[in-house]
Coordinates of C-alpha atoms and ligand atoms in Angstrom, one line a residue:
X1 CA 28.6 -1.3 10.5
X2 CA 28.2 -3.4 7.4
X3 CA 27.8 -1.8 4.0
X4 CA 25.5 -2.9 1.3
X5 CA 27.7 -4.7 -1.2
X6 CA 25.3 -5.8 -3.9
X7 CA 25.9 -2.7 -6.0
X8 CA 29.3 -1.8 -7.3
X9 CA 30.5 1.3 -5.5
X10 CA 30.6 3.5 -8.6
X11 CA 27.2 2.6 -10.0
X12 CA 24.6 5.3 -9.5
X13 CA 21.8 4.3 -7.1
X14 CA 18.4 4.0 -8.8
X15 CA 15.9 6.8 -8.1
X16 CA 13.8 4.8 -5.7
X17 CA 16.7 3.9 -3.4
X18 CA 16.3 7.1 -1.3
X19 CA 12.8 8.1 -2.6
X20 CA 9.7 9.1 -0.7
X21 CA 6.7 7.7 -2.4
X22 CA 3.2 9.0 -1.6
X23 CA 0.3 6.6 -1.8
X24 CA -2.7 8.1 -3.5
X25 CA -6.1 6.5 -2.8
X26 CA -7.9 7.9 -5.9
X27 CA -11.4 7.5 -4.4
X28 CA -10.5 9.9 -1.6
X29 CA -7.9 12.3 -3.0
X30 CA -9.6 14.9 -5.1
X31 CA -12.9 14.8 -7.0
X32 CA -12.9 16.8 -10.2
X33 CA -16.4 16.2 -11.5
X34 CA -18.5 16.5 -8.3
X35 CA -19.8 12.9 -8.1
X36 CA -18.5 12.5 -4.6
X37 CA -15.7 10.1 -5.7
X38 CA -12.1 11.2 -6.4
X39 CA -10.8 10.7 -9.9
X40 CA -7.7 10.8 -12.1
X41 CA -8.4 14.4 -13.3
X42 CA -8.6 15.4 -9.6
X43 CA -5.2 14.0 -9.0
X44 CA -3.8 15.8 -12.0
X45 CA -5.2 19.1 -10.8
X46 CA -3.5 18.5 -7.4
X47 CA 0.0 17.7 -8.8
X48 CA 1.3 21.1 -7.8
X49 CA 0.6 20.1 -4.2
X50 CA 2.3 16.7 -4.6
X51 CA 5.3 18.5 -6.1
X52 CA 5.4 21.0 -3.2
X53 CA 5.6 18.1 -0.8
X54 CA 8.8 17.0 -2.5
X55 CA 7.8 13.4 -3.1
X56 CA 9.6 11.4 -5.8
X57 CA 6.7 9.2 -6.8
X58 CA 3.1 8.4 -6.3
X59 CA 1.6 5.0 -6.0
X60 CA -2.0 4.9 -7.3
X61 CA -4.2 2.3 -5.7
X62 CA -6.4 0.5 -8.3
X63 CA -8.3 2.8 -10.8
X64 CA -8.7 0.0 -13.3
X65 CA -12.1 -1.3 -14.4
X66 CA -13.8 -2.9 -11.4
X67 CA -17.3 -3.3 -9.9
X68 CA -15.7 -1.7 -6.7
X69 CA -16.7 -4.5 -4.3
X70 CA -13.3 -4.1 -2.6
X71 CA -12.9 -0.4 -3.6
X72 CA -11.1 -1.4 -6.8
X73 CA -9.0 -4.4 -5.5
X74 CA -11.5 -6.5 -7.5
X75 CA -10.2 -5.7 -11.0
X76 CA -12.3 -6.9 -13.9
X77 CA -10.1 -5.4 -16.7
X78 CA -6.5 -4.8 -15.8
X79 CA -5.9 -2.7 -19.0
X80 CA -8.8 -0.3 -18.7
X81 CA -9.7 2.7 -16.5
X82 CA -12.9 2.4 -14.6
X83 CA -15.3 5.2 -15.7
X84 CA -15.7 6.2 -12.0
X85 CA -12.1 7.4 -12.2
X86 CA -11.9 8.7 -15.8
X87 CA -10.4 7.4 -19.0
X88 CA -7.1 6.0 -20.3
X89 CA -6.5 9.4 -22.0
X90 CA -6.9 11.0 -18.6
X91 CA -4.4 8.6 -17.1
X92 CA -1.9 9.3 -19.9
X93 CA -2.3 13.1 -19.3
X94 CA -1.8 12.5 -15.5
X95 CA 1.3 10.4 -16.2
X96 CA 2.8 13.0 -18.6
X97 CA 2.1 15.9 -16.2
X98 CA 3.5 14.0 -13.2
X99 CA 6.7 13.2 -15.2
X100 CA 7.0 16.9 -16.2
X101 CA 7.1 17.7 -12.5
X102 CA 9.6 15.0 -11.8
X103 CA 7.1 12.7 -10.1
X104 CA 7.3 9.0 -10.9
X105 CA 4.0 7.0 -11.1
X106 CA 3.4 3.5 -9.8
X107 CA 0.2 1.6 -10.5
X108 CA -1.3 -1.2 -8.4
X109 CA -1.4 -4.7 -9.9
X110 CA -3.5 -7.3 -8.3
X111 CA -2.3 -10.7 -9.4
X112 CA -3.6 -13.0 -6.6
X113 CA -7.3 -12.5 -7.6
X114 CA -9.5 -10.8 -10.1
X115 CA -13.2 -9.9 -10.1
X116 CA -16.1 -12.2 -10.9
X117 CA -16.9 -9.7 -13.7
X118 CA -13.6 -10.5 -15.4
X119 CA -14.6 -11.9 -18.8
X120 CA -12.3 -14.9 -18.3
X121 CA -14.1 -15.7 -15.0
X122 CA -17.4 -15.3 -16.7
X123 CA -16.3 -17.8 -19.4
X124 CA -15.1 -20.2 -16.7
X125 CA -18.4 -20.1 -14.9
X126 CA -20.2 -20.8 -18.2
X127 CA -17.8 -23.7 -19.1
X128 CA -17.8 -27.3 -17.9
X129 CA -15.9 -28.6 -14.9
X130 CA -12.5 -29.8 -16.2
X131 CA -12.4 -27.2 -19.0
X132 CA -9.4 -25.0 -19.9
X133 CA -11.6 -22.0 -19.0
X134 CA -12.0 -23.3 -15.4
X135 CA -8.3 -24.1 -15.2
X136 CA -7.5 -20.4 -15.1
X137 CA -9.0 -20.4 -11.5
X138 CA -9.3 -22.8 -8.6
X139 CA -12.5 -24.7 -9.4
X140 CA -12.7 -27.8 -7.2
X141 CA -15.5 -30.4 -6.6
X142 CA -17.5 -30.5 -3.4
X143 CA -16.4 -32.9 -0.7
X144 CA -19.9 -34.4 -0.7
X145 CA -22.3 -35.7 -3.4
X146 CA -24.8 -33.0 -2.6
X147 CA -22.4 -30.1 -3.2
X148 CA -22.9 -28.8 0.3
X149 CA -19.3 -29.1 1.7
X150 CA -16.6 -26.9 0.3
X151 CA -13.3 -28.5 -1.0
X152 CA -11.3 -27.6 2.2
X153 CA -11.6 -25.7 5.5
X154 CA -9.9 -22.5 4.5
X155 CA -11.4 -19.3 5.6
X156 CA -11.3 -16.0 3.7
X157 CA -9.2 -13.1 4.9
X158 CA -12.4 -11.1 5.0
X159 CA -14.2 -13.8 7.1
X160 CA -16.3 -16.8 6.2
X161 CA -15.4 -19.7 3.9
X162 CA -12.8 -19.1 1.2
X163 CA -15.1 -21.1 -1.3
X164 CA -18.2 -20.2 -3.2
X165 CA -20.3 -22.6 -5.2
X166 CA -20.1 -21.9 -9.0
X167 CA -23.8 -22.7 -9.5
X168 CA -25.5 -23.2 -6.2
X169 CA -28.7 -24.5 -7.8
X170 CA -27.1 -27.0 -10.1
X171 CA -27.4 -30.7 -9.3
X172 CA -24.7 -31.7 -11.8
X173 CA -22.0 -29.0 -11.4
X174 CA -20.8 -29.4 -7.9
X175 CA -17.7 -27.2 -8.2
X176 CA -16.7 -24.4 -5.9
X177 CA -14.2 -21.6 -6.7
X178 CA -11.5 -20.3 -4.3
X179 CA -11.5 -16.7 -3.1
X180 CA -9.1 -15.7 -0.4
X181 CA -10.8 -12.4 -0.1
X182 CA -14.5 -11.7 -0.9
X183 CA -16.5 -14.0 -3.0
X184 CA -16.4 -11.3 -5.7
X185 CA -12.6 -11.9 -5.9
X186 CA -11.8 -15.3 -7.4
X187 CA -8.2 -16.4 -7.1
X188 CA -6.1 -17.0 -10.2
X189 CA -4.5 -20.5 -10.7
X190 CA -0.9 -19.6 -11.0
X191 CA 0.1 -23.2 -11.8
X192 CA -1.5 -22.5 -15.2
X193 CA 1.1 -21.0 -17.6
X194 CA -1.8 -19.1 -19.3
X195 CA -2.1 -17.1 -16.1
X196 CA 1.6 -16.3 -16.2
X197 CA 1.3 -15.1 -19.8
X198 CA -1.8 -13.0 -19.0
X199 CA 0.1 -11.1 -16.4
X200 CA 3.2 -10.6 -18.6
X201 CA 0.8 -8.8 -20.9
X202 CA -0.7 -6.7 -18.1
X203 CA 2.7 -5.6 -16.9
X204 CA 3.9 -4.7 -20.5
X205 CA 0.7 -2.8 -21.0
X206 CA 1.5 -0.4 -18.2
X207 CA 5.2 -0.3 -18.7
X208 CA 4.8 0.4 -22.4
X209 CA 2.5 3.4 -21.4
X210 CA 5.5 4.7 -19.4
X211 CA 4.6 3.9 -15.8
X212 CA 7.7 3.8 -13.6
X213 CA 6.8 0.8 -11.6
X214 CA 4.1 -1.3 -9.9
X215 CA 2.9 -2.1 -6.4
X216 CA 2.0 -5.7 -6.2
X217 CA -1.0 -6.5 -4.1
X218 CA -0.8 -9.5 -1.8
X219 CA 2.6 -10.3 -3.4
X220 CA 3.2 -13.3 -1.1
X221 CA -0.1 -14.9 -2.3
X222 CA -0.6 -16.2 -5.8
X223 CA 0.4 -19.9 -5.3
X224 CA -1.3 -22.3 -2.8
X225 CA 0.0 -25.4 -1.2
X226 CA -0.2 -28.3 -3.8
X227 CA -3.5 -30.2 -3.5
X228 CA -5.1 -27.5 -1.4
X229 CA -5.0 -29.5 1.8
X230 CA -7.1 -28.6 4.9
X231 CA -5.4 -26.1 7.3
X232 CA -4.4 -27.7 10.6
X233 CA -6.4 -25.2 12.5
X234 CA -9.0 -22.7 11.3
X235 CA -7.9 -19.3 12.5
X236 CA -10.3 -17.3 14.6
X237 CA -8.5 -14.0 14.2
X238 CA -8.7 -12.4 10.8
X239 CA -5.2 -11.0 10.3
X240 CA -4.6 -11.2 6.6
X241 CA -3.0 -14.1 4.8
X242 CA -0.6 -14.7 7.8
X243 CA -3.4 -16.8 9.3
X244 CA -3.2 -19.5 6.6
X245 CA 0.4 -20.6 5.7
X246 CA -1.0 -22.9 3.0
X247 CA -2.4 -20.0 1.1
X248 CA 0.7 -17.8 1.1
X249 CA 4.5 -17.6 0.8
X250 CA 4.8 -20.7 -1.4
X251 CA 8.1 -21.3 -3.1
X252 CA 7.0 -21.1 -6.8
X253 CA 6.1 -17.4 -6.3
X254 CA 9.8 -16.5 -6.4
X255 CA 10.1 -17.7 -10.0
X256 CA 7.4 -15.3 -10.9
X257 CA 9.2 -12.3 -9.4
X258 CA 12.5 -13.4 -11.1
X259 CA 10.5 -13.3 -14.3
X260 CA 9.0 -9.9 -13.6
X261 CA 12.4 -8.5 -12.6
X262 CA 13.7 -9.5 -16.0
X263 CA 10.7 -7.9 -17.6
X264 CA 11.3 -4.7 -15.6
X265 CA 14.9 -4.7 -16.6
X266 CA 14.1 -5.1 -20.2
X267 CA 13.1 -1.4 -20.4
X268 CA 15.6 1.3 -20.9
X269 CA 14.5 2.9 -17.6
X270 CA 14.2 -0.1 -15.2
X271 CA 10.8 -0.3 -13.7
X272 CA 10.3 -0.5 -9.9
X273 CA 8.7 -3.6 -8.4
X274 CA 7.4 -3.1 -4.8
X275 CA 5.5 -5.9 -3.1
X276 CA 2.9 -6.0 -0.4
X277 CA 4.5 -8.9 1.4
X278 CA 2.8 -9.0 4.8
X279 CA 5.2 -11.5 6.5
X280 CA 7.8 -11.5 9.2
X281 CA 11.0 -9.7 8.2
X282 CA 13.1 -12.9 7.6
X283 CA 10.5 -14.4 5.2
X284 CA 9.8 -11.0 3.6
X285 CA 13.5 -10.6 3.0
X286 CA 13.5 -13.5 0.6
X287 CA 11.3 -11.4 -1.8
X288 CA 14.1 -8.8 -2.2
X289 CA 16.9 -11.1 -3.1
X290 CA 19.0 -9.4 -5.9
X291 CA 17.0 -10.9 -8.8
X292 CA 13.5 -10.5 -7.4
X293 CA 11.5 -7.5 -6.2
X294 CA 13.3 -4.2 -5.6
X295 CA 11.3 -3.4 -2.4
X296 CA 8.7 -4.8 0.0
X297 CA 7.0 -2.6 2.6
X298 CA 8.5 -3.1 6.0
X299 CA 5.2 -4.4 7.5
X300 CA 6.7 -5.3 10.9
X301 CA 7.5 -1.6 11.2
X302 CA 4.2 -0.4 9.7
X303 CA 2.2 -2.3 12.3
X304 CA 4.1 -0.8 15.3
X305 CA 2.4 0.9 18.2
X306 CA 4.1 3.5 20.4
X307 CA 6.4 1.1 22.0
X308 CA 10.1 1.7 22.5
X309 CA 11.2 -2.0 22.9
X310 CA 9.2 -3.0 19.8
X311 CA 10.7 -0.2 17.6
X312 CA 14.3 -1.2 18.6
X313 CA 13.7 -4.9 18.1
X314 CA 11.9 -4.5 14.8
X315 CA 14.4 -1.9 13.5
X316 CA 17.3 -4.2 14.5
X317 CA 15.7 -7.2 12.8
X318 CA 15.1 -5.2 9.6
X319 CA 18.8 -4.2 9.7
X320 CA 19.8 -7.9 9.9
X321 CA 17.7 -8.7 6.9
X322 CA 19.2 -5.7 5.0
X323 CA 22.7 -7.1 5.6
X324 CA 21.6 -10.5 4.4
X325 CA 19.7 -9.5 1.3
X326 CA 21.5 -6.2 0.4
X327 CA 18.1 -4.5 0.0
X328 CA 17.4 -1.4 2.0
X329 CA 14.1 -1.4 4.0
X330 CA 11.1 0.5 2.6
X331 CA 9.7 2.2 5.6
X332 CA 6.0 2.8 6.1
X333 CA 3.6 3.4 9.0
X334 CA 0.3 4.0 7.3
X335 CA -1.6 2.8 4.3
X336 CA -5.2 2.4 3.2
X337 CA -5.6 -0.9 5.3
X338 CA -4.1 0.3 8.6
X339 CA -5.4 2.4 11.4
X340 CA -4.0 6.0 11.2
X341 CA -1.0 6.6 13.4
X342 CA -2.6 9.5 15.2
X343 CA -5.2 7.2 16.6
X344 CA -3.0 4.1 16.9
X345 CA -0.5 6.1 19.0
X346 CA -3.1 7.4 21.5
X347 CA -5.4 9.8 19.7
X348 CA -6.0 13.5 20.3
X349 CA -3.1 15.9 20.8
X350 CA -0.9 13.2 22.2
X351 CA -1.5 10.9 19.2
X352 CA -0.9 13.9 16.9
X353 CA 2.4 14.7 18.5
X354 CA 3.5 11.1 18.3
X355 CA 2.4 10.7 14.7
X356 CA 4.4 13.9 13.9
X357 CA 7.4 12.4 15.6
X358 CA 7.0 9.1 13.8
X359 CA 6.8 10.7 10.4
X360 CA 10.0 12.7 11.1
X361 CA 11.7 9.5 12.3
X362 CA 10.5 7.6 9.2
X363 CA 11.9 10.2 6.9
X364 CA 15.3 10.0 8.7
X365 CA 15.7 6.2 8.4
X366 CA 18.1 4.8 5.8
X367 CA 16.1 3.4 2.8
X368 CA 13.0 4.5 0.9
X369 CA 9.8 5.7 2.6
X370 CA 6.2 5.4 1.8
X371 CA 3.6 7.8 3.2
X372 CA -0.2 7.5 2.8
X373 CA -2.3 10.5 1.7
X374 CA -3.4 12.4 4.8
X375 CA -0.5 11.2 6.9
X376 CA 1.2 14.5 6.1
X377 CA -1.8 16.2 7.5
X378 CA -1.9 14.2 10.7
X379 CA -5.4 12.9 9.9
X380 CA -6.9 10.7 12.7
X381 CA -8.8 7.5 12.0
X382 CA -12.5 8.3 11.7
X383 CA -15.3 6.2 13.2
X384 CA -17.4 6.0 10.1
X385 CA -21.1 5.7 10.9
X386 CA -22.2 2.1 10.5
X387 CA -24.6 2.8 7.7
X388 CA -21.9 4.4 5.6
X389 CA -19.2 1.8 6.0
X390 CA -18.3 0.5 2.5
X391 CA -15.5 -2.0 3.3
X392 CA -16.3 -5.7 2.4
X393 CA -14.2 -6.7 5.3
X394 CA -16.7 -4.9 7.5
X395 CA -19.7 -6.8 6.2
X396 CA -17.9 -10.2 6.0
X397 CA -15.7 -10.0 9.0
X398 CA -16.7 -7.1 11.3
X399 CA -13.4 -5.1 10.7
X400 CA -13.7 -1.8 8.9
X401 CA -10.9 0.0 7.1
X402 CA -13.1 2.9 6.1
X403 CA -11.8 5.1 8.9
X404 CA -8.4 5.7 7.1
X405 CA -10.1 6.3 3.7
X406 CA -12.2 9.4 4.3
X407 CA -11.9 12.0 1.5
X408 CA -9.1 14.5 2.2
X409 CA -9.9 18.0 3.5
X410 CA -8.3 20.6 1.2
X411 CA -10.0 23.8 2.6
X412 CA -11.4 24.7 6.0
X413 CA -14.7 25.8 4.3
X414 CA -17.1 22.8 4.3
X415 CA -18.4 23.8 0.8
X416 CA -17.6 21.2 -1.8
X417 CA -16.7 18.7 0.9
X418 CA -13.9 20.8 2.3
X419 CA -12.5 21.3 -1.2
X420 CA -12.5 17.6 -2.1
X421 CA -15.2 18.2 -4.7
X422 CA -15.8 21.3 -6.8
X423 CA -18.4 23.8 -5.6
X424 CA -21.2 24.3 -8.1
X425 CA -23.6 22.2 -10.1
X426 CA -22.8 18.6 -10.5
X427 CA -21.4 17.3 -13.7
X428 CA -20.6 13.9 -12.3
X429 CA -20.8 10.5 -14.0
X430 CA -23.7 9.4 -11.9
X431 CA -21.9 7.1 -9.5
X432 CA -22.0 9.2 -6.3
X433 CA -25.0 10.3 -4.2
X434 CA -27.5 13.0 -5.2
X435 CA -25.9 13.2 -8.6
X436 CA -27.7 15.3 -11.2
X437 CA -29.5 17.4 -8.7
X438 CA -27.8 20.3 -10.4
X439 CA -27.5 22.2 -7.1
X440 CA -24.1 21.2 -5.9
X441 CA -21.6 18.5 -5.6
X442 CA -22.6 15.0 -4.4
X443 CA -22.0 13.9 -0.9
X444 CA -18.5 12.3 -0.6
X445 CA -18.6 8.5 -0.9
X446 CA -17.6 8.3 2.8
X447 CA -18.8 11.1 5.1
X448 CA -16.3 13.6 6.5
X449 CA -16.8 14.3 10.2
X450 CA -17.6 17.7 11.6
X451 CA -14.5 19.8 12.1
X452 CA -12.6 18.0 9.2
X453 CA -11.6 21.5 8.0
X454 CA -9.3 21.8 11.0
X455 CA -6.9 19.5 9.2
X456 CA -7.3 21.2 5.8
X457 CA -4.2 21.6 3.6
X458 CA -4.7 25.3 3.1
X459 CA -5.1 25.9 6.8
X460 CA -1.9 23.9 7.7
X461 CA 0.2 25.6 5.1
X462 CA 0.1 28.8 7.0
X463 CA 1.0 27.3 10.4
X464 CA 4.7 26.6 11.0
X465 CA 3.8 24.1 13.8
X466 CA 1.3 22.0 11.7
X467 CA 2.0 18.4 10.8
X468 CA 2.1 19.5 7.1
X469 CA 4.8 22.1 7.8
X470 CA 6.8 19.6 9.9
X471 CA 6.5 17.1 7.1
X472 CA 7.6 19.4 4.3
X473 CA 10.5 20.7 6.5
X474 CA 11.7 17.1 7.0
X475 CA 11.3 16.4 3.2
X476 CA 13.4 19.5 2.4
X477 CA 16.1 18.4 4.9
X478 CA 16.1 14.9 3.6
X479 CA 16.5 16.2 0.0
X480 CA 19.5 18.3 1.1
X481 CA 21.1 15.3 2.9
X482 CA 20.6 13.1 -0.1
X483 CA 22.1 15.7 -2.4
X484 CA 25.1 16.1 -0.2
X485 CA 25.6 12.4 0.1
X486 CA 25.0 12.2 3.8
X487 CA 21.8 10.2 3.2
X488 CA 22.7 7.5 0.7
X489 CA 21.6 4.1 -0.4
X490 CA 23.0 1.1 1.3
X491 CA 23.7 2.8 4.6
X492 CA 23.8 0.7 7.7
X493 CA 21.8 1.4 10.9
X494 CA 22.4 0.7 14.5
X495 CA 19.3 0.6 16.7
X496 CA 19.3 1.0 20.5
X497 CA 17.1 2.0 23.3
X498 CA 18.0 4.0 26.5
X499 CA 16.4 3.6 30.0
X500 CA 15.0 7.2 29.7
X501 CA 12.8 6.0 26.8
X502 CA 14.7 7.0 23.8
X503 CA 14.8 5.1 20.5
X504 CA 18.0 5.8 18.6
X505 CA 18.8 4.8 15.1
X506 CA 22.4 5.7 14.3
X507 CA 22.7 5.7 10.5
X508 CA 26.0 5.3 8.7
X509 CA 27.0 8.7 7.4
X510 CA 26.8 10.6 10.7
X511 CA 23.1 11.2 11.5
X512 CA 21.2 9.7 14.4
X513 CA 17.4 9.6 14.6
X514 CA 16.1 10.0 18.1
X515 CA 12.5 9.4 19.2
X516 CA 11.5 10.3 22.8
X517 CA 9.0 7.7 23.9
X518 CA 9.4 8.1 27.7
X519 CA 7.6 10.5 30.0
X520 CA 10.4 13.1 30.5
X521 CA 12.3 15.3 28.2
X522 CA 15.6 13.7 27.1
X523 CA 19.1 15.0 26.0
X524 CA 20.1 14.6 22.4
X525 CA 23.3 12.8 21.5
X526 CA 26.4 15.1 21.0
X527 CA 26.2 16.9 17.7
X528 CA 24.1 19.4 15.8
X529 CA 20.3 19.0 15.8
X530 CA 19.2 19.2 12.2
X531 CA 15.5 18.9 12.7
X532 CA 12.9 18.3 15.4
X533 CA 9.2 17.4 15.3
X534 CA 8.6 19.8 18.2
X535 CA 10.7 22.7 19.6
X536 CA 13.5 21.8 22.0
X537 CA 12.9 22.9 25.6
X538 CA 16.0 24.1 27.3
X539 CA 18.0 22.0 24.9
X540 CA 16.1 18.9 25.6
X541 CA 13.8 16.9 23.3
X542 CA 10.3 16.8 24.8
X543 CA 8.4 13.6 25.2
X544 CA 6.6 12.3 22.1
X545 CA 9.0 14.2 19.8
X546 CA 11.7 13.1 17.3
X547 CA 14.9 14.7 16.1
X548 CA 17.7 14.2 13.6
X549 CA 21.2 14.9 15.0
X550 CA 24.4 15.2 13.0
X551 CA 26.9 13.5 15.2
X552 CA 30.0 15.3 16.1
Ligands
GLC601 C1 -4.4 -5.8 -0.2 C2 -5.0 -4.4 -0.3 C3 -6.4 -4.4 0.4 C4 -7.3 -5.4 -0.3 C5 -6.6 -6.8 -0.4 C6 -7.3 -7.6 -1.4 O1 -4.1 -6.2 1.1 O2 -4.1 -3.5 0.3 O3 -6.9 -3.1 0.4 O4 -8.5 -5.5 0.3 O5 -5.3 -6.7 -0.8 O6 -7.1 -7.2 -2.7

């Protein structure tokens, strides 16, 4: 097996190299003021829970000022907190308390696009074609004299044209602006040095406040092919930026990440840069070269179904990329954009057993791991009623990501939205539903289904077989193995499959992760079982379960 050689052998590994980072989707985590939307104070109140999970960090999806068209991924002021979520003082208090509990905090930065409500975009709209204000974005003339034909044939990731007329009624201003996502999310023009400077300031703002790192949204975006040429074919399937190579993975983006790495390194505690690079492993690997980002999510893995061959081939490919780049994979199976694993792996009890196995496997793989809130509870994807769907991807493109974003159940009792909101008169800021009625908390921003309390945190805590108990058990074992040096950064992995349906990942250091994907119970490799996602049956691993084995 080949060892990672980019770090001198005696240098201490940075905190994130073996970390488990928990994605908090603030809207749906915990609502402190009863307006039906989660907030920063709610996260702060629940820090003891996050500490009890044993996570090393949290990544907060956007809570910055935003009109919330794309649930916060349309940021209008990168250096302010949206009143829906609280205040900057509340953020500082959350950060301080998290640090006191040994939890690092990552904030989400969205550099590909902003919100139409950003004051710089408003100034650009008011300015003339050709002005420096417009040069901050991609404003381009119509293809025709009447202003009816957009500058090229690109479609938006959320469906429909990627262009919107600046002033549809004007007969003199025939410009359109580019938006790879919704029309409320204009793309920045990264060829303009003023945009580069603007984001330097944004990064410094959060780093100076003490945040430990950033998650970079659509990190393979930013630059577009020079001249914005037509795409050869207009993709019919909306599958993210992968569908238009002219709008992603352009070479100049790497210079930005080299610049950001230098910025991250200029702090006494180096800050973590993790990118959402939704590309095939070979291309994604170019973003974690030694002077660029520290991590990118292993998207090829995150998108997997319950498929032995695919796990082995994706695992092996990620290992090849690790050897080439020297960067350990950052494993993930869920996030706020993906269908929950319980549902993706078959639904019901079967899906739940597989999702438990998958999280045990994930925590046993060499590298860092990212888990999405509710994954530790085994939450399924919810079929949110049509009238309640809030995702702009649903309205523009017919795909809804709401089902993974339903507010968490904390208590089995439905009062206060299963403990998501406080019970009692509302004191909310007026953004949810039924606010100000004075009789109880508002309805949560996405409805929770009946029986949601079955997955509640407090219920699962008392059940040794629950997904939560299996998760915390795996977190404890992982921490012990990290402390004893068995799990360490830069470990190699050998992936293989067996005819009886096993996926095996033999990690350097003596531990093998086994996942039973076939129909029958399977033997474990020789050694000592350290952990299983379901009890062994006559010494065999049952189907749809996973184990860690210390090889003898
Ligand atoms: C990323 C986010 C997603 C958002 C999109 C546009 O993919 O994870 O939620 O809609 O970027 O910002």
